[in-house]
mmCIF file of C-alpha atoms in Angstrom:
data_model
loop_
_atom_site.group_PDB
_atom_site.id
_atom_site.type_symbol
_atom_site.label_atom_id
_atom_site.label_comp_id
_atom_site.label_asym_id
_atom_site.label_seq_id
_atom_site.Cartn_x
_atom_site.Cartn_y
_atom_site.Cartn_z
ATOM 1 C CA MET A 1 -8.562 14.338 35.548
ATOM 2 C CA THR A 2 -9.007 15.729 32.036
ATOM 3 C CA THR A 3 -11.956 14.367 30.110
ATOM 4 C CA VAL A 4 -11.297 13.489 26.477
ATOM 5 C CA LEU A 5 -14.230 14.588 24.356
ATOM 6 C CA ALA A 6 -15.360 13.527 20.917
ATOM 7 C CA PRO A 7 -13.607 15.556 18.224
ATOM 8 C CA ALA A 8 -16.305 16.456 15.783
ATOM 9 C CA GLY A 9 -20.001 16.469 15.174
ATOM 10 C CA VAL A 10 -21.015 14.486 18.250
ATOM 11 C CA ASN A 11 -24.432 15.367 19.616
ATOM 12 C CA GLN A 12 -23.398 15.190 23.255
ATOM 13 C CA GLY A 13 -23.653 17.740 25.986
ATOM 14 C CA GLU A 14 -19.927 18.088 26.421
ATOM 15 C CA CYS A 15 -19.571 19.242 22.836
ATOM 16 C CA SER A 16 -22.539 21.587 22.856
ATOM 17 C CA SER A 17 -20.504 24.547 24.035
ATOM 18 C CA ARG A 18 -17.495 25.693 22.119
ATOM 19 C CA PRO A 19 -14.270 25.536 24.177
ATOM 20 C CA GLU A 20 -12.229 28.662 24.696
ATOM 21 C CA ARG A 21 -9.738 29.009 21.861
ATOM 22 C CA PRO A 22 -6.879 31.429 22.519
ATOM 23 C CA GLN A 23 -5.074 32.355 19.319
ATOM 24 C CA HIS A 24 -1.670 32.573 20.983
ATOM 25 C CA LEU A 25 -0.096 29.176 21.711
ATOM 26 C CA PRO A 26 3.434 29.990 22.951
ATOM 27 C CA ARG A 27 4.628 26.389 23.223
ATOM 28 C CA LEU A 28 4.065 25.872 19.503
ATOM 29 C CA SER A 29 6.252 28.876 18.723
ATOM 30 C CA ALA A 30 8.958 27.502 21.001
ATOM 31 C CA LEU A 31 8.822 24.064 19.379
ATOM 32 C CA ARG A 32 9.562 25.673 16.013
ATOM 33 C CA ILE A 33 13.097 26.629 17.017
ATOM 34 C CA PHE A 34 13.949 23.074 18.071
ATOM 35 C CA ALA A 35 12.681 21.727 14.748
ATOM 36 C CA ALA A 36 14.714 24.371 12.900
ATOM 37 C CA VAL A 37 17.893 23.506 14.847
ATOM 38 C CA ALA A 38 17.342 19.828 13.992
ATOM 39 C CA VAL A 39 17.333 20.770 10.302
ATOM 40 C CA VAL A 40 20.469 22.898 10.802
ATOM 41 C CA LEU A 41 22.244 19.887 12.339
ATOM 42 C CA CYS A 42 21.113 17.736 9.430
ATOM 43 C CA HIS A 43 22.641 20.144 6.912
ATOM 44 C CA VAL A 44 25.855 21.349 8.558
ATOM 45 C CA GLY A 45 26.333 19.373 11.777
ATOM 46 C CA TYR A 46 28.825 16.988 10.146
ATOM 47 C CA TYR A 47 31.355 19.831 9.936
ATOM 48 C CA PHE A 48 31.460 20.342 13.700
ATOM 49 C CA THR A 49 32.040 16.829 14.980
ATOM 50 C CA SER A 50 34.493 14.028 14.306
ATOM 51 C CA VAL A 51 32.386 11.369 16.041
ATOM 52 C CA ARG A 52 30.912 9.134 13.358
ATOM 53 C CA ALA A 53 27.883 8.082 15.421
ATOM 54 C CA VAL A 54 26.978 11.715 16.089
ATOM 55 C CA ARG A 55 27.238 12.511 12.396
ATOM 56 C CA LYS A 56 24.900 9.634 11.601
ATOM 57 C CA ALA A 57 22.424 10.789 14.248
ATOM 58 C CA GLU A 58 22.418 14.386 13.015
ATOM 59 C CA VAL A 59 21.246 13.294 9.578
ATOM 60 C CA TYR A 60 17.843 12.398 11.010
ATOM 61 C CA GLY A 61 17.227 16.059 11.724
ATOM 62 C CA TYR A 62 15.378 16.122 8.404
ATOM 63 C CA GLY A 63 12.333 15.061 10.430
ATOM 64 C CA GLY A 64 12.100 18.683 11.540
ATOM 65 C CA VAL A 65 10.690 19.556 8.119
ATOM 66 C CA GLU A 66 7.825 17.080 8.551
ATOM 67 C CA PHE A 67 7.128 18.540 11.984
ATOM 68 C CA PHE A 68 6.902 21.975 10.342
ATOM 69 C CA PHE A 69 4.328 20.606 7.880
ATOM 70 C CA LEU A 70 2.279 19.096 10.703
ATOM 71 C CA LEU A 71 2.527 22.300 12.723
ATOM 72 C CA SER A 72 1.610 24.459 9.742
ATOM 73 C CA GLY A 73 -1.572 22.481 9.135
ATOM 74 C CA PHE A 74 -2.500 22.738 12.797
ATOM 75 C CA VAL A 75 -1.864 26.471 13.190
ATOM 76 C CA LEU A 76 -3.692 27.531 10.036
ATOM 77 C CA THR A 77 -6.707 25.412 10.917
ATOM 78 C CA TRP A 78 -6.674 26.647 14.504
ATOM 79 C CA VAL A 79 -6.748 30.252 13.324
ATOM 80 C CA TRP A 80 -9.453 29.759 10.692
ATOM 81 C CA LEU A 81 -11.546 27.003 12.294
ATOM 82 C CA HIS A 82 -14.392 29.334 13.293
ATOM 83 C CA ARG A 83 -13.831 31.899 10.577
ATOM 84 C CA ARG A 84 -14.201 31.774 6.833
ATOM 85 C CA PRO A 85 -11.030 32.857 5.043
ATOM 86 C CA GLY A 86 -11.370 34.973 1.927
ATOM 87 C CA VAL A 87 -9.599 32.746 -0.569
ATOM 88 C CA ARG A 88 -7.799 35.457 -2.527
ATOM 89 C CA GLN A 89 -6.860 37.376 0.590
ATOM 90 C CA PHE A 90 -5.570 34.212 2.259
ATOM 91 C CA TRP A 91 -3.474 33.261 -0.765
ATOM 92 C CA TRP A 92 -2.029 36.762 -1.070
ATOM 93 C CA ARG A 93 -1.033 36.860 2.609
ATOM 94 C CA ARG A 94 0.731 33.518 2.373
ATOM 95 C CA VAL A 95 2.579 34.503 -0.815
ATOM 96 C CA ALA A 96 3.566 37.801 0.800
ATOM 97 C CA LYS A 97 5.083 35.883 3.714
ATOM 98 C CA LEU A 98 6.945 33.207 1.738
ATOM 99 C CA TYR A 99 7.892 34.566 -1.624
ATOM 100 C CA PRO A 100 9.944 37.806 -1.288
ATOM 101 C CA ILE A 101 12.613 36.532 1.111
ATOM 102 C CA THR A 102 12.724 33.172 -0.685
ATOM 103 C CA LEU A 103 13.276 34.925 -4.010
ATOM 104 C CA GLY A 104 16.029 37.070 -2.507
ATOM 105 C CA LEU A 105 17.911 34.086 -1.076
ATOM 106 C CA MET A 106 17.448 32.125 -4.302
ATOM 107 C CA VAL A 107 19.073 34.927 -6.301
ATOM 108 C CA PHE A 108 21.769 35.203 -3.640
ATOM 109 C CA ALA A 109 22.556 31.480 -3.978
ATOM 110 C CA TYR A 110 22.740 31.741 -7.785
ATOM 111 C CA LEU A 111 25.034 34.770 -7.748
ATOM 112 C CA ALA A 112 27.200 34.279 -4.676
ATOM 113 C CA LEU A 113 27.337 30.501 -4.173
ATOM 114 C CA PRO A 114 27.315 28.902 -7.633
ATOM 115 C CA GLN A 115 30.238 26.594 -6.809
ATOM 116 C CA TYR A 116 28.583 25.246 -3.647
ATOM 117 C CA GLU A 117 24.860 25.001 -4.254
ATOM 118 C CA ARG A 118 23.312 22.839 -6.964
ATOM 119 C CA ILE A 119 22.525 25.378 -9.672
ATOM 120 C CA PRO A 120 19.841 23.910 -11.960
ATOM 121 C CA GLY A 121 19.415 24.654 -15.653
ATOM 122 C CA THR A 122 16.878 27.037 -17.118
ATOM 123 C CA ARG A 123 13.953 24.744 -16.323
ATOM 124 C CA GLY A 124 15.085 24.431 -12.716
ATOM 125 C CA LYS A 125 15.483 28.187 -12.317
ATOM 126 C CA VAL A 126 11.976 28.798 -13.667
ATOM 127 C CA LEU A 127 10.525 26.131 -11.381
ATOM 128 C CA GLU A 128 12.283 27.546 -8.336
ATOM 129 C CA LEU A 129 11.272 31.078 -9.301
ATOM 130 C CA THR A 130 7.631 29.943 -9.205
ATOM 131 C CA LEU A 131 8.164 27.653 -6.170
ATOM 132 C CA MET A 132 7.305 24.615 -8.282
ATOM 133 C CA GLN A 133 10.635 22.798 -8.003
ATOM 134 C CA ALA A 134 9.350 20.041 -5.694
ATOM 135 C CA TRP A 135 7.141 18.768 -8.534
ATOM 136 C CA TRP A 136 10.163 17.858 -10.692
ATOM 137 C CA PRO A 137 11.783 14.472 -9.889
ATOM 138 C CA ARG A 138 15.427 15.498 -10.287
ATOM 139 C CA GLU A 139 17.599 16.310 -7.298
ATOM 140 C CA ARG A 140 19.453 19.019 -9.165
ATOM 141 C CA VAL A 141 16.123 20.787 -9.643
ATOM 142 C CA TYR A 142 14.251 20.286 -6.359
ATOM 143 C CA PHE A 143 17.370 20.900 -4.264
ATOM 144 C CA GLY A 144 18.709 23.587 -6.616
ATOM 145 C CA GLY A 145 19.604 27.141 -5.635
ATOM 146 C CA ASN A 146 18.948 27.614 -1.926
ATOM 147 C CA GLY A 147 18.235 23.926 -1.423
ATOM 148 C CA VAL A 148 15.959 24.272 1.601
ATOM 149 C CA SER A 149 13.352 26.146 -0.443
ATOM 150 C CA TRP A 150 11.984 22.819 -1.752
ATOM 151 C CA SER A 151 9.826 22.665 1.386
ATOM 152 C CA LEU A 152 8.326 26.053 0.534
ATOM 153 C CA SER A 153 7.284 24.564 -2.782
ATOM 154 C CA CYS A 154 5.264 22.080 -0.715
ATOM 155 C CA GLU A 155 3.904 24.828 1.534
ATOM 156 C CA ILE A 156 2.642 26.832 -1.443
ATOM 157 C CA PHE A 157 0.701 23.773 -2.591
ATOM 158 C CA PHE A 158 -0.732 23.318 0.905
ATOM 159 C CA TYR A 159 -1.853 26.949 0.964
ATOM 160 C CA LEU A 160 -3.422 26.616 -2.467
ATOM 161 C CA VAL A 161 -5.737 23.783 -1.421
ATOM 162 C CA PHE A 162 -6.162 24.759 2.252
ATOM 163 C CA PRO A 163 -9.328 26.920 1.972
ATOM 164 C CA PHE A 164 -11.156 24.148 0.115
ATOM 165 C CA VAL A 165 -9.952 21.299 2.353
ATOM 166 C CA LEU A 166 -10.772 23.374 5.444
ATOM 167 C CA ALA A 167 -14.356 23.789 4.263
ATOM 168 C CA GLY A 168 -14.669 20.001 4.104
ATOM 169 C CA VAL A 169 -12.932 19.396 7.420
ATOM 170 C CA LYS A 170 -15.301 21.810 9.171
ATOM 171 C CA ARG A 171 -18.319 19.767 8.006
ATOM 172 C CA LEU A 172 -17.005 16.426 9.252
ATOM 173 C CA HIS A 173 -18.981 14.498 11.818
ATOM 174 C CA ALA A 174 -17.417 11.847 14.040
ATOM 175 C CA ARG A 175 -17.585 8.993 11.521
ATOM 176 C CA GLY A 176 -16.260 11.086 8.652
ATOM 177 C CA PHE A 177 -13.521 12.524 10.858
ATOM 178 C CA TRP A 178 -12.126 9.158 11.910
ATOM 179 C CA THR A 179 -12.560 7.749 8.406
ATOM 180 C CA LEU A 180 -10.427 10.558 7.007
ATOM 181 C CA VAL A 181 -7.790 9.986 9.709
ATOM 182 C CA VAL A 182 -7.594 6.264 8.887
ATOM 183 C CA VAL A 183 -7.525 6.829 5.112
ATOM 184 C CA THR A 184 -4.784 9.458 5.391
ATOM 185 C CA LEU A 185 -2.597 7.228 7.555
ATOM 186 C CA PHE A 186 -3.241 4.254 5.276
ATOM 187 C CA ILE A 187 -2.094 6.196 2.211
ATOM 188 C CA LEU A 188 1.013 7.490 4.014
ATOM 189 C CA VAL A 189 1.969 3.916 4.975
ATOM 190 C CA ALA A 190 0.795 1.989 1.909
ATOM 191 C CA ALA A 191 2.172 4.236 -0.839
ATOM 192 C CA PRO A 192 5.889 3.620 -0.044
ATOM 193 C CA VAL A 193 5.231 -0.110 0.400
ATOM 194 C CA VAL A 194 3.504 -0.331 -2.981
ATOM 195 C CA ALA A 195 6.317 1.633 -4.637
ATOM 196 C CA VAL A 196 8.929 -0.774 -3.260
ATOM 197 C CA GLY A 197 6.832 -3.741 -4.380
ATOM 198 C CA MET A 198 6.530 -2.309 -7.886
ATOM 199 C CA GLY A 199 10.303 -1.851 -8.129
ATOM 200 C CA VAL A 200 10.261 1.946 -8.358
ATOM 201 C CA ALA A 201 13.848 3.228 -8.494
ATOM 202 C CA ALA A 202 15.319 4.511 -5.218
ATOM 203 C CA PRO A 203 15.850 8.117 -6.453
ATOM 204 C CA ILE A 204 12.217 8.327 -7.547
ATOM 205 C CA ARG A 205 11.033 6.868 -4.228
ATOM 206 C CA TYR A 206 13.123 9.464 -2.393
ATOM 207 C CA TRP A 207 11.426 12.224 -4.372
ATOM 208 C CA LEU A 208 7.926 10.744 -4.093
ATOM 209 C CA PHE A 209 7.950 10.189 -0.346
ATOM 210 C CA PHE A 210 10.125 13.017 0.915
ATOM 211 C CA VAL A 211 9.748 15.898 -1.569
ATOM 212 C CA PHE A 212 6.584 15.403 -3.657
ATOM 213 C CA PRO A 213 3.949 17.885 -2.355
ATOM 214 C CA PRO A 214 0.817 15.648 -2.559
ATOM 215 C CA TYR A 215 2.445 13.003 -0.330
ATOM 216 C CA GLN A 216 3.726 15.602 2.122
ATOM 217 C CA PHE A 217 0.218 17.035 2.254
ATOM 218 C CA GLY A 218 -0.723 13.997 4.334
ATOM 219 C CA PHE A 219 1.335 15.353 7.254
ATOM 220 C CA PHE A 220 -0.214 18.797 6.802
ATOM 221 C CA LEU A 221 -3.687 17.223 6.789
ATOM 222 C CA ILE A 222 -2.972 15.339 10.031
ATOM 223 C CA GLY A 223 -2.166 18.711 11.581
ATOM 224 C CA MET A 224 -5.457 20.115 10.278
ATOM 225 C CA LEU A 225 -7.392 17.214 11.761
ATOM 226 C CA MET A 226 -5.641 17.638 15.107
ATOM 227 C CA ALA A 227 -6.716 21.283 15.224
ATOM 228 C CA ARG A 228 -10.274 20.249 14.374
ATOM 229 C CA ALA A 229 -10.285 17.658 17.170
ATOM 230 C CA ILE A 230 -8.753 19.927 19.818
ATOM 231 C CA GLY A 231 -10.966 22.799 18.724
ATOM 232 C CA ARG A 232 -13.992 20.570 19.442
ATOM 233 C CA GLY A 233 -12.801 19.619 22.908
ATOM 234 C CA LEU A 234 -10.187 16.869 22.623
ATOM 235 C CA ARG A 235 -7.481 17.160 25.288
ATOM 236 C CA VAL A 236 -4.393 15.119 26.037
ATOM 237 C CA PRO A 237 -4.520 13.683 29.577
ATOM 238 C CA ARG A 238 -1.340 14.111 31.618
ATOM 239 C CA PRO A 239 0.278 16.257 28.910
ATOM 240 C CA SER A 240 3.629 16.573 30.709
ATOM 241 C CA LEU A 241 4.017 12.792 30.821
ATOM 242 C CA VAL A 242 2.919 12.442 27.192
ATOM 243 C CA PHE A 243 5.349 15.186 26.140
ATOM 244 C CA ALA A 244 8.250 13.472 27.933
ATOM 245 C CA GLY A 245 7.315 10.110 26.425
ATOM 246 C CA ALA A 246 7.267 11.594 22.917
ATOM 247 C CA LEU A 247 10.729 13.097 23.419
ATOM 248 C CA ALA A 248 11.997 9.739 24.696
ATOM 249 C CA TRP A 249 10.594 7.952 21.650
ATOM 250 C CA LEU A 250 12.243 10.428 19.266
ATOM 251 C CA THR A 251 15.555 9.974 21.101
ATOM 252 C CA VAL A 252 15.300 6.182 20.787
ATOM 253 C CA LEU A 253 14.352 6.465 17.124
ATOM 254 C CA VAL A 254 17.347 8.682 16.321
ATOM 255 C CA GLY A 255 19.634 6.370 18.290
ATOM 256 C CA LEU A 256 18.404 3.293 16.438
ATOM 257 C CA GLY A 257 18.782 5.125 13.144
ATOM 258 C CA ALA A 258 22.355 6.095 13.984
ATOM 259 C CA LEU A 259 23.248 2.506 14.944
ATOM 260 C CA TYR A 260 21.725 1.224 11.711
ATOM 261 C CA SER A 261 23.592 3.818 9.647
ATOM 262 C CA LEU A 262 26.936 2.828 11.169
ATOM 263 C CA ASP A 263 26.678 -0.591 9.506
ATOM 264 C CA HIS A 264 24.955 0.416 6.271
ATOM 265 C CA THR A 265 25.831 2.726 3.411
ATOM 266 C CA HIS A 266 22.481 4.462 3.600
ATOM 267 C CA GLY A 267 20.407 5.303 6.644
ATOM 268 C CA LEU A 268 16.930 4.033 7.395
ATOM 269 C CA PRO A 269 14.413 4.776 4.611
ATOM 270 C CA ARG A 270 13.028 8.255 5.096
ATOM 271 C CA PRO A 271 9.343 7.275 4.851
ATOM 272 C CA LEU A 272 9.909 4.676 7.570
ATOM 273 C CA VAL A 273 11.608 7.207 9.854
ATOM 274 C CA LEU A 274 8.968 9.876 9.288
ATOM 275 C CA LEU A 275 6.070 7.506 9.855
ATOM 276 C CA ALA A 276 7.719 6.141 12.995
ATOM 277 C CA ALA A 277 8.219 9.704 14.234
ATOM 278 C CA LEU A 278 4.676 10.816 13.372
ATOM 279 C CA PRO A 279 3.043 9.509 16.592
ATOM 280 C CA ALA A 280 5.686 11.342 18.632
ATOM 281 C CA PHE A 281 5.139 14.545 16.651
ATOM 282 C CA VAL A 282 1.374 14.272 17.168
ATOM 283 C CA ALA A 283 1.885 13.635 20.890
ATOM 284 C CA LEU A 284 4.256 16.606 21.237
ATOM 285 C CA LEU A 285 1.851 18.892 19.454
ATOM 286 C CA GLY A 286 -1.225 17.675 21.319
ATOM 287 C CA ALA A 287 0.459 17.830 24.723
ATOM 288 C CA ALA A 288 1.869 21.314 24.069
ATOM 289 C CA VAL A 289 -1.510 22.701 23.001
ATOM 290 C CA SER A 290 -3.300 21.037 25.926
ATOM 291 C CA LYS A 291 -0.917 22.737 28.361
ATOM 292 C CA ASP A 292 -1.242 26.077 26.561
ATOM 293 C CA LEU A 293 -5.023 25.860 26.875
ATOM 294 C CA ARG A 294 -4.565 25.436 30.603
ATOM 295 C CA HIS A 295 -2.389 28.574 30.630
ATOM 296 C CA GLU A 296 0.397 26.712 32.431
ATOM 297 C CA GLY A 297 3.780 28.403 32.406
ATOM 298 C CA SER A 298 7.069 26.611 31.736
ATOM 299 C CA LEU A 299 10.403 27.084 29.981
ATOM 300 C CA LEU A 300 8.643 26.633 26.615
ATOM 301 C CA THR A 301 6.450 29.659 27.293
ATOM 302 C CA SER A 302 9.370 31.991 27.994
ATOM 303 C CA PRO A 303 9.488 35.119 25.792
ATOM 304 C CA LYS A 304 13.016 34.284 24.594
ATOM 305 C CA LEU A 305 12.085 30.847 23.261
ATOM 306 C CA THR A 306 8.891 32.234 21.782
ATOM 307 C CA TYR A 307 10.896 34.886 19.942
ATOM 308 C CA LEU A 308 13.374 32.288 18.646
ATOM 309 C CA GLY A 309 10.416 30.343 17.340
ATOM 310 C CA ILE A 310 9.184 33.433 15.515
ATOM 311 C CA ILE A 311 12.495 33.834 13.656
ATOM 312 C CA SER A 312 12.895 30.083 13.039
ATOM 313 C CA PHE A 313 11.578 30.528 9.481
ATOM 314 C CA GLU A 314 14.396 32.932 8.668
ATOM 315 C CA LEU A 315 16.923 30.660 10.429
ATOM 316 C CA TYR A 316 15.755 27.786 8.255
ATOM 317 C CA LEU A 317 16.321 29.848 5.114
ATOM 318 C CA VAL A 318 19.643 31.546 5.920
ATOM 319 C CA HIS A 319 21.668 28.911 7.800
ATOM 320 C CA LYS A 320 23.007 27.007 4.809
ATOM 321 C CA PRO A 321 23.939 30.024 2.639
ATOM 322 C CA LEU A 322 25.663 31.545 5.680
ATOM 323 C CA PHE A 323 27.626 28.367 6.315
ATOM 324 C CA LEU A 324 28.697 27.998 2.675
ATOM 325 C CA LEU A 325 29.571 31.679 2.331
ATOM 326 C CA LEU A 326 32.028 31.816 5.245
ATOM 327 C CA ARG A 327 33.421 28.285 5.224
ATOM 328 C CA PRO A 328 36.132 29.010 2.598
ATOM 329 C CA ILE A 329 37.804 31.621 4.830
ATOM 330 C CA GLY A 330 38.004 29.173 7.722
ATOM 331 C CA VAL A 331 35.505 30.839 10.048
ATOM 332 C CA TRP A 332 33.964 27.510 11.052
ATOM 333 C CA LYS A 333 37.215 25.546 11.131
ATOM 334 C CA ASN A 334 37.484 23.204 14.128
ATOM 335 C CA SER A 335 38.999 19.910 15.244
ATOM 336 C CA GLY A 336 35.757 18.342 16.449
ATOM 337 C CA GLY A 337 35.047 17.348 20.026
ATOM 338 C CA LEU A 338 34.468 20.163 22.493
ATOM 339 C CA GLU A 339 35.951 22.720 20.099
ATOM 340 C CA GLY A 340 33.502 21.636 17.424
ATOM 341 C CA ALA A 341 30.572 22.023 19.811
ATOM 342 C CA VAL A 342 31.699 25.514 20.791
ATOM 343 C CA VAL A 343 32.205 26.562 17.163
ATOM 344 C CA PHE A 344 28.794 25.173 16.261
ATOM 345 C CA LEU A 345 27.177 27.221 19.021
ATOM 346 C CA GLY A 346 29.017 30.247 17.635
ATOM 347 C CA PHE A 347 27.730 29.467 14.147
ATOM 348 C CA LEU A 348 24.201 29.014 15.487
ATOM 349 C CA GLY A 349 24.441 32.343 17.318
ATOM 350 C CA VAL A 350 25.567 34.150 14.157
ATOM 351 C CA ALA A 351 22.835 32.429 12.144
ATOM 352 C CA LEU A 352 20.206 33.491 14.680
ATOM 353 C CA LEU A 353 21.513 37.055 14.571
ATOM 354 C CA ILE A 354 21.313 37.113 10.766
ATOM 355 C CA ALA A 355 17.855 35.530 10.938
ATOM 356 C CA SER A 356 16.710 38.230 13.362
ATOM 357 C CA LEU A 357 18.032 41.003 11.111
ATOM 358 C CA VAL A 358 16.399 39.436 8.054
ATOM 359 C CA HIS A 359 13.134 39.106 9.972
ATOM 360 C CA HIS A 360 12.983 42.705 11.193
ATOM 361 C CA LEU A 361 14.668 44.524 8.307
ATOM 362 C CA LEU A 362 13.389 42.516 5.353
ATOM 363 C CA GLN A 363 10.722 39.925 6.050
ATOM 364 C CA VAL A 364 8.295 41.929 8.190
ATOM 365 C CA PRO A 365 8.498 45.269 6.281
ATOM 366 C CA ILE A 366 8.125 43.602 2.888
ATOM 367 C CA GLU A 367 5.260 41.404 4.081
ATOM 368 C CA ARG A 368 3.438 44.390 5.570
ATOM 369 C CA ALA A 369 3.996 46.445 2.435
ATOM 370 C CA LEU A 370 2.621 43.693 0.232
ATOM 371 C CA VAL A 371 -0.377 43.000 2.435
ATOM 372 C CA HIS A 372 -1.415 46.586 3.199
ATOM 373 C CA SER A 373 -0.304 48.522 0.151
ATOM 374 C CA HIS A 374 -2.592 48.513 -2.890
ATOM 375 C CA HIS A 375 -0.333 50.695 -5.015
ATOM 376 C CA PRO A 376 2.668 48.987 -6.667
ATOM 377 C CA LEU A 377 4.737 52.190 -6.882
ATOM 378 C CA ARG A 378 4.245 52.881 -3.184
ATOM 379 C CA TRP A 379 5.320 49.327 -2.408
ATOM 380 C CA LEU A 380 8.440 49.719 -4.562
ATOM 381 C CA GLN A 381 9.289 52.942 -2.759
ATOM 382 C CA ARG A 382 8.928 51.300 0.652
ATOM 383 C CA CYS A 383 11.029 48.291 -0.313
ATOM 384 C CA PHE A 384 13.806 50.065 -2.211
ATOM 385 C CA TRP A 385 16.140 50.136 0.783
ATOM 386 C CA GLN A 386 15.589 46.422 1.448
ATOM 387 C CA ALA A 387 16.636 45.689 -2.137
ATOM 388 C CA TRP A 388 19.677 47.913 -1.657
ATOM 389 C CA MET A 389 20.622 45.895 1.431
ATOM 390 C CA LEU A 390 20.368 42.626 -0.517
ATOM 391 C CA VAL A 391 22.607 44.033 -3.260
ATOM 392 C CA SER A 392 25.125 45.193 -0.645
ATOM 393 C CA VAL A 393 25.219 41.744 0.942
ATOM 394 C CA TRP A 394 25.701 40.182 -2.496
ATOM 395 C CA ILE A 395 28.615 42.515 -3.302
ATOM 396 C CA PHE A 396 30.207 41.658 0.048
ATOM 397 C CA SER A 397 29.812 37.925 -0.574
ATOM 398 C CA VAL A 398 31.263 38.160 -4.079
ATOM 399 C CA ALA A 399 34.262 40.029 -2.657
ATOM 400 C CA ILE A 400 34.804 37.251 -0.102
ATOM 401 C CA ASP A 401 34.511 34.580 -2.797
ATOM 402 C CA ARG A 402 37.012 36.350 -5.039
ATOM 403 C CA HIS A 403 39.433 36.769 -2.133
ATOM 404 C CA CYS A 404 39.191 33.047 -1.342
ATOM 405 C CA TRP A 405 39.589 32.124 -5.003
ATOM 406 C CA ASP A 406 42.659 34.351 -5.419
ATOM 407 C CA ARG A 407 44.224 32.926 -2.260
ATOM 408 C CA GLU A 408 43.660 29.331 -3.390
ATOM 409 C CA THR A 409 45.040 30.162 -6.843
ATOM 410 C CA ASN A 410 48.190 31.769 -5.402
ATOM 411 C CA GLU A 411 48.751 28.821 -3.096
ATOM 412 C CA HIS A 412 48.378 26.436 -6.012
ATOM 413 C CA GLU A 413 50.791 28.411 -8.190
ATOM 414 C CA SER A 414 53.367 28.549 -5.417
ATOM 415 C CA LEU A 415 53.556 24.766 -5.217
ATOM 416 C CA PRO A 416 56.667 23.216 -6.868
#
């Protein structure tokens, strides 16, 4: 039987020796792809099914974003728990990972998909260019351009404060640790309740408790605290059973949400759903890490799933532009049912292929060039061909758009 140890600062024998901490946790990589697919279903799943209940259930895939925040806080803390990150170096590495591909897809959305994506005004473009759009309480701004990039606006904020919060988390003893856990959960629960009681308008509540970076930081911080606890010896007993129970709870939650949505114009409030899902997310994460620390093999440790988890970031960024780009020419057309499921799997396969190409041909080379090159001209020389590829893709997309526009215009003119 696994012994559960105190998480931090406890002067007991079981905490006197530091547990082994492998850097590679394959189950966490595998879980990323499932969270990414949940977000894909949330955004485009409606197009591939005619069953109303399924459409309502797919909407709750937005919880995958919160799981990403939780996971991000855990992984960064796990990596840096016993090391001291150089603040500037840490910031530069995170910007090098997030910014170039995000900028490219933002420009792509502005140029190739202006009639589909919400294109904000000048203020919105500047905010998205600097990954600050999630701080502005207008949907046209925070969901503007490549709409999914709002979450990266939150991530940039998390990375900005992470080195300083980590320094505090490392110093926590048992009482301070559990106090911070309770305070964080209290704020996550109480803030939406207070906002409703004060009569804050629904659109502002949506922004405050689903988009606004300081509120979302609570989920990131829970992930940090989990890494601190597990790094000091905490283990989940019977992790397979806990993992299965967490999946069952998420299934029930989505089912209840779908049933509620069938009889109401709007679904369950997002803060309520996310807070109800948080214990399951924590259980999934804790159980997965506990099994990884035991070096137990399973389907989630397979190289294929691990690789899909690695490219899940690119899948998250490219799936919606890809869907919007090819939808006008009928590539994803289906009648729902089994045909819709098959077409969706085809779409997901194409999206994963594009994500893999973006990862290997753009994301990784640009990130490496930014991190390792100290000479701007050398970096520009290395990345010239990636920029050429982006321009080529844009030209191709504009040609498709013009073809679709001309075809629709001709059809309209031919009508009596």
